[in-house]
mmCIF file of C-alpha atoms in Angstrom:
data_model
loop_
_atom_site.group_PDB
_atom_site.id
_atom_site.type_symbol
_atom_site.label_atom_id
_atom_site.label_comp_id
_atom_site.label_asym_id
_atom_site.label_seq_id
_atom_site.Cartn_x
_atom_site.Cartn_y
_atom_site.Cartn_z
ATOM 1 C CA MET A 1 15.622 -15.497 -10.795
ATOM 2 C CA ILE A 2 16.075 -14.270 -7.285
ATOM 3 C CA LYS A 3 14.463 -16.881 -4.640
ATOM 4 C CA ARG A 4 12.629 -14.568 -1.993
ATOM 5 C CA ARG A 5 13.872 -13.466 1.285
ATOM 6 C CA SER A 6 11.282 -11.800 4.151
ATOM 7 C CA HIS A 7 12.259 -9.087 5.710
ATOM 8 C CA THR A 8 13.776 -8.955 9.628
ATOM 9 C CA LYS A 9 11.431 -8.117 12.007
ATOM 10 C CA GLU A 10 14.722 -5.660 12.382
ATOM 11 C CA GLU A 11 14.515 -4.451 9.450
ATOM 12 C CA ILE A 12 10.209 -2.850 9.651
ATOM 13 C CA GLU A 13 10.727 -1.792 12.840
ATOM 14 C CA GLY A 14 12.456 1.803 12.614
ATOM 15 C CA VAL A 15 9.626 3.746 12.457
ATOM 16 C CA ARG A 16 7.274 2.529 15.077
ATOM 17 C CA GLY A 17 7.536 5.041 17.129
ATOM 18 C CA CYS A 18 6.402 8.594 17.556
ATOM 19 C CA ASN A 19 10.114 9.987 18.755
ATOM 20 C CA GLU A 20 12.169 11.886 17.326
ATOM 21 C CA LYS A 21 14.412 9.766 15.723
ATOM 22 C CA ALA A 22 11.287 8.300 14.829
ATOM 23 C CA ILE A 23 10.083 11.080 13.228
ATOM 24 C CA ALA A 24 12.872 12.071 11.042
ATOM 25 C CA ILE A 25 13.788 8.602 9.153
ATOM 26 C CA ALA A 26 9.895 8.649 8.468
ATOM 27 C CA MET A 27 11.126 12.123 7.342
ATOM 28 C CA GLY A 28 13.128 11.388 5.485
ATOM 29 C CA VAL A 29 11.754 8.769 3.664
ATOM 30 C CA GLU A 30 8.898 11.017 2.617
ATOM 31 C CA ALA A 31 11.032 13.267 1.532
ATOM 32 C CA MET A 32 12.522 10.755 -0.856
ATOM 33 C CA SER A 33 9.298 9.635 -1.962
ATOM 34 C CA ARG A 34 8.313 13.541 -2.934
ATOM 35 C CA LYS A 35 11.567 13.232 -5.126
ATOM 36 C CA ARG A 36 11.889 9.830 -7.002
ATOM 37 C CA LEU A 37 8.262 8.192 -6.215
ATOM 38 C CA MET A 38 5.373 10.998 -7.459
ATOM 39 C CA PRO A 39 5.226 9.762 -11.226
ATOM 40 C CA PHE A 40 4.157 6.396 -10.116
ATOM 41 C CA PHE A 41 1.644 7.352 -7.404
ATOM 42 C CA ASN A 42 -0.312 9.543 -9.889
ATOM 43 C CA LYS A 43 -0.150 6.963 -12.206
ATOM 44 C CA ILE A 44 -2.164 4.710 -9.619
ATOM 45 C CA THR A 45 -3.943 7.897 -8.303
ATOM 46 C CA SER A 46 -5.132 8.136 -11.768
ATOM 47 C CA GLU A 47 -5.959 4.149 -12.258
ATOM 48 C CA ILE A 48 -7.382 3.614 -8.905
ATOM 49 C CA ILE A 49 -9.941 6.852 -9.738
ATOM 50 C CA ALA A 50 -10.536 4.368 -13.229
ATOM 51 C CA LEU A 51 -12.456 2.145 -11.155
ATOM 52 C CA GLY A 52 -15.464 4.167 -10.224
ATOM 53 C CA LYS A 53 -15.099 4.086 -6.853
ATOM 54 C CA ASP A 54 -13.876 8.255 -6.128
ATOM 55 C CA ASN A 55 -17.441 8.971 -4.586
ATOM 56 C CA GLY A 56 -17.386 6.008 -1.972
ATOM 57 C CA VAL A 57 -15.140 5.010 1.200
ATOM 58 C CA ALA A 58 -11.075 4.090 0.564
ATOM 59 C CA LEU A 59 -8.513 1.742 2.923
ATOM 60 C CA ASP A 60 -4.685 2.474 2.293
ATOM 61 C CA ILE A 61 -3.258 -0.268 3.946
ATOM 62 C CA GLY A 62 0.684 0.071 4.942
ATOM 63 C CA THR A 63 -0.402 4.552 3.990
ATOM 64 C CA GLY A 64 3.281 4.843 5.801
ATOM 65 C CA HIS A 65 3.319 8.822 5.076
ATOM 66 C CA GLY A 66 0.039 8.828 3.020
ATOM 67 C CA LEU A 67 1.265 10.899 -0.006
ATOM 68 C CA LEU A 68 -0.943 8.824 -1.946
ATOM 69 C CA PRO A 69 -4.482 9.030 0.662
ATOM 70 C CA VAL A 70 -3.717 13.117 0.547
ATOM 71 C CA LEU A 71 -3.132 12.315 -3.353
ATOM 72 C CA LEU A 72 -6.137 10.453 -3.228
ATOM 73 C CA ALA A 73 -8.666 12.850 -1.830
ATOM 74 C CA ARG A 74 -7.149 15.595 -4.727
ATOM 75 C CA LYS A 75 -8.015 14.441 -7.377
ATOM 76 C CA ALA A 76 -11.247 12.749 -6.509
ATOM 77 C CA ARG A 77 -13.271 15.668 -4.514
ATOM 78 C CA ASN A 78 -16.146 13.166 -2.268
ATOM 79 C CA MET A 79 -13.969 10.142 -0.873
ATOM 80 C CA LYS A 80 -13.219 10.018 2.382
ATOM 81 C CA VAL A 81 -9.820 7.144 2.809
ATOM 82 C CA ILE A 82 -8.658 6.351 5.255
ATOM 83 C CA GLY A 83 -4.821 5.570 6.119
ATOM 84 C CA LEU A 84 -3.636 2.306 8.051
ATOM 85 C CA ASP A 85 -0.137 1.861 9.151
ATOM 86 C CA PRO A 86 1.364 -0.062 12.213
ATOM 87 C CA ALA A 87 4.279 3.231 12.064
ATOM 88 C CA ASP A 88 3.014 5.506 15.207
ATOM 89 C CA ALA A 89 5.922 8.200 13.246
ATOM 90 C CA MET A 90 4.851 6.886 9.608
ATOM 91 C CA LEU A 91 1.116 8.093 10.956
ATOM 92 C CA GLU A 92 2.130 11.486 11.721
ATOM 93 C CA VAL A 93 3.466 13.072 9.208
ATOM 94 C CA GLY A 94 0.144 10.996 7.458
ATOM 95 C CA ARG A 95 -2.041 14.085 9.105
ATOM 96 C CA ARG A 96 0.739 16.780 9.128
ATOM 97 C CA ASN A 97 0.499 15.790 4.938
ATOM 98 C CA ALA A 98 -3.868 15.735 5.012
ATOM 99 C CA ALA A 99 -3.911 19.068 7.039
ATOM 100 C CA GLN A 100 -0.722 20.572 4.423
ATOM 101 C CA GLU A 101 -3.061 19.828 2.130
ATOM 102 C CA LYS A 102 -7.103 21.075 3.483
ATOM 103 C CA VAL A 103 -8.218 17.744 3.268
ATOM 104 C CA GLY A 104 -8.183 16.317 6.573
ATOM 105 C CA ASP A 105 -11.700 16.279 6.719
ATOM 106 C CA ARG A 106 -11.712 13.452 4.019
ATOM 107 C CA VAL A 107 -8.162 11.738 5.046
ATOM 108 C CA SER A 108 -7.616 10.577 8.898
ATOM 109 C CA PHE A 109 -5.307 8.091 9.709
ATOM 110 C CA GLN A 110 -5.274 4.975 12.650
ATOM 111 C CA LYS A 111 -2.541 2.497 14.160
ATOM 112 C CA GLY A 112 -3.629 -1.103 12.402
ATOM 113 C CA GLU A 113 -2.517 -4.317 9.942
ATOM 114 C CA GLY A 114 -3.858 -6.042 7.387
ATOM 115 C CA LYS A 115 -4.038 -9.250 9.396
ATOM 116 C CA VAL A 116 -6.750 -7.935 11.122
ATOM 117 C CA LEU A 117 -7.696 -4.858 9.677
ATOM 118 C CA PRO A 118 -10.286 -3.129 12.793
ATOM 119 C CA PHE A 119 -13.701 -2.870 10.590
ATOM 120 C CA SER A 120 -16.662 -4.024 10.096
ATOM 121 C CA ASP A 121 -18.016 -6.123 7.289
ATOM 122 C CA CYS A 122 -18.234 -4.467 4.633
ATOM 123 C CA THR A 123 -17.187 -1.436 5.121
ATOM 124 C CA PHE A 124 -14.948 0.139 2.487
ATOM 125 C CA ASP A 125 -15.940 0.895 -1.487
ATOM 126 C CA LEU A 126 -11.817 -0.078 -2.103
ATOM 127 C CA VAL A 127 -8.821 -1.129 -0.520
ATOM 128 C CA LEU A 128 -5.582 -0.945 -1.841
ATOM 129 C CA THR A 129 -2.131 -1.344 -1.096
ATOM 130 C CA THR A 130 0.718 -0.195 -2.123
ATOM 131 C CA ASN A 131 4.613 -0.831 -1.921
ATOM 132 C CA SER A 132 3.757 -2.684 1.280
ATOM 133 C CA PHE A 133 2.484 -6.717 0.167
ATOM 134 C CA HIS A 134 5.592 -7.818 0.733
ATOM 135 C CA HIS A 135 5.532 -6.631 3.659
ATOM 136 C CA TRP A 136 2.917 -8.785 4.929
ATOM 137 C CA ASP A 137 4.154 -11.901 8.033
ATOM 138 C CA ASN A 138 0.685 -13.710 6.719
ATOM 139 C CA PRO A 139 -1.089 -12.462 3.425
ATOM 140 C CA VAL A 140 -3.711 -15.476 3.151
ATOM 141 C CA GLY A 141 -5.203 -14.089 6.706
ATOM 142 C CA SER A 142 -4.473 -10.359 4.957
ATOM 143 C CA LEU A 143 -5.976 -11.017 2.006
ATOM 144 C CA ASN A 144 -9.105 -12.364 3.034
ATOM 145 C CA GLU A 145 -9.542 -9.754 5.798
ATOM 146 C CA ILE A 146 -9.832 -7.309 2.928
ATOM 147 C CA ALA A 147 -12.869 -9.546 1.048
ATOM 148 C CA ARG A 148 -14.395 -9.103 4.374
ATOM 149 C CA VAL A 149 -14.304 -5.897 4.668
ATOM 150 C CA LEU A 150 -14.869 -4.636 0.948
ATOM 151 C CA LYS A 151 -18.321 -4.526 0.538
ATOM 152 C CA ARG A 152 -20.285 -6.563 -2.284
ATOM 153 C CA ASP A 153 -19.546 -4.579 -5.417
ATOM 154 C CA GLY A 154 -16.644 -3.601 -3.718
ATOM 155 C CA VAL A 155 -12.614 -3.782 -5.261
ATOM 156 C CA PHE A 156 -8.662 -4.559 -4.256
ATOM 157 C CA TYR A 157 -5.998 -2.844 -5.929
ATOM 158 C CA MET A 158 -2.829 -3.912 -4.580
ATOM 159 C CA ALA A 159 1.040 -2.210 -6.071
ATOM 160 C CA ASP A 160 3.752 -3.298 -5.720
ATOM 161 C CA LEU A 161 7.229 -4.573 -6.652
ATOM 162 C CA ARG A 162 7.480 -7.387 -8.383
ATOM 163 C CA ARG A 163 10.947 -9.806 -7.804
ATOM 164 C CA ASN A 164 12.871 -10.514 -10.917
ATOM 165 C CA TYR A 165 17.131 -10.045 -11.246
ATOM 166 C CA LEU A 166 17.133 -7.532 -13.984
ATOM 167 C CA GLY A 167 15.401 -5.179 -12.142
ATOM 168 C CA LEU A 168 16.917 -5.277 -9.575
ATOM 169 C CA LEU A 169 19.748 -2.989 -11.040
ATOM 170 C CA PRO A 170 18.064 0.080 -11.901
ATOM 171 C CA MET A 171 16.507 0.449 -8.669
ATOM 172 C CA ILE A 172 20.232 -0.861 -6.457
ATOM 173 C CA ARG A 173 20.555 3.187 -8.900
ATOM 174 C CA LEU A 174 17.429 4.526 -7.940
ATOM 175 C CA PHE A 175 16.942 4.104 -3.903
ATOM 176 C CA ARG A 176 20.632 3.283 -3.567
ATOM 177 C CA SER A 177 20.871 0.432 -0.989
ATOM 178 C CA LEU A 178 17.384 0.996 0.950
ATOM 179 C CA ASN A 179 15.198 -1.242 -1.479
ATOM 180 C CA ILE A 180 17.474 -4.248 -1.808
ATOM 181 C CA ASP A 181 15.428 -5.912 1.016
ATOM 182 C CA SER A 182 12.334 -4.854 -0.687
ATOM 183 C CA ILE A 183 12.939 -6.131 -3.640
ATOM 184 C CA ARG A 184 13.550 -10.119 -2.541
ATOM 185 C CA ALA A 185 10.983 -9.876 -0.769
ATOM 186 C CA ALA A 186 8.862 -9.101 -2.904
ATOM 187 C CA TYR A 187 6.735 -12.070 -4.960
ATOM 188 C CA THR A 188 6.480 -12.574 -8.766
ATOM 189 C CA VAL A 189 3.326 -12.775 -10.108
ATOM 190 C CA GLU A 190 2.743 -16.985 -10.269
ATOM 191 C CA GLU A 191 3.568 -16.450 -6.559
ATOM 192 C CA ILE A 192 0.823 -14.205 -6.725
ATOM 193 C CA CYS A 193 -2.057 -15.227 -8.521
ATOM 194 C CA SER A 194 -1.367 -18.608 -6.321
ATOM 195 C CA LEU A 195 -1.871 -16.429 -2.608
ATOM 196 C CA MET A 196 -4.951 -15.191 -4.686
ATOM 197 C CA SER A 197 -6.572 -19.044 -5.022
ATOM 198 C CA GLN A 198 -6.558 -19.703 -1.767
ATOM 199 C CA THR A 199 -8.793 -16.272 -1.068
ATOM 200 C CA LYS A 200 -12.488 -14.715 -1.241
ATOM 201 C CA LEU A 201 -11.210 -12.543 -3.630
ATOM 202 C CA LYS A 202 -10.711 -13.065 -7.491
ATOM 203 C CA THR A 203 -8.784 -11.198 -9.563
ATOM 204 C CA LEU A 204 -10.105 -8.867 -12.298
ATOM 205 C CA ASP A 205 -6.464 -8.547 -13.391
ATOM 206 C CA ILE A 206 -3.045 -8.696 -12.953
ATOM 207 C CA LYS A 207 0.235 -7.033 -15.226
ATOM 208 C CA ASN A 208 3.704 -6.535 -14.599
ATOM 209 C CA SER A 209 6.098 -3.636 -16.218
ATOM 210 C CA PHE A 210 9.046 -3.852 -14.943
ATOM 211 C CA LEU A 211 9.385 -3.230 -11.249
ATOM 212 C CA TRP A 212 6.202 -3.197 -10.832
ATOM 213 C CA ILE A 213 3.036 -5.781 -9.628
ATOM 214 C CA TYR A 214 -1.164 -4.421 -10.146
ATOM 215 C CA LEU A 215 -3.344 -6.293 -8.718
ATOM 216 C CA LYS A 216 -7.215 -5.300 -9.576
ATOM 217 C CA ALA A 217 -9.139 -8.191 -7.636
ATOM 218 C CA GLY A 218 -13.153 -8.486 -6.254
ATOM 219 C CA LYS A 219 -15.598 -9.818 -3.473
ATOM 220 C CA VAL A 220 -15.639 -13.690 -4.261
ATOM 221 C CA VAL A 221 -20.144 -13.811 -3.310
#
């Protein structure tokens, strides 16, 4: 088993600005995601819609290029989604994607991070995060923030990388060297369960595949 290694500040600052270089980096990440991850996004979208919150308001933390919120809005036509991300360049790419797919009336993007969510209590029917959790520097605090903004019967859905030695080889082939540090920063199922036990969320279901961990949780009331 690989020892967990947190991301450095330098590794997560690449697209924080909104200059030409940052936009180019964000568009490169988006292009790679379209090429490599659309089956994964389609799977997640189906699972999220199956939660029965497709008529509500959702928050996507660490939304990045916004492909998942846009896909959700296309498939769940009564859902409104807010994408939250600290990177200005990613938010700009997300807005372009929403406009291009003609879902800009139901998908919006806002700058922010999970550790201090800029929303009122009990705002969202659904909070989700995909391939972002391993970046969070205060996971317990962020999970409690999620509990705060969830409605009483709201659902938290997470899909994130799973840290395991055998998973490194296919990920190297899939992403070259880009996501190796992300795998090292990711958690095991046991570690996530331990973090969840310290929060105001209750785990409803947690499972793993070769590379991913999937979590569904509700609010402790």
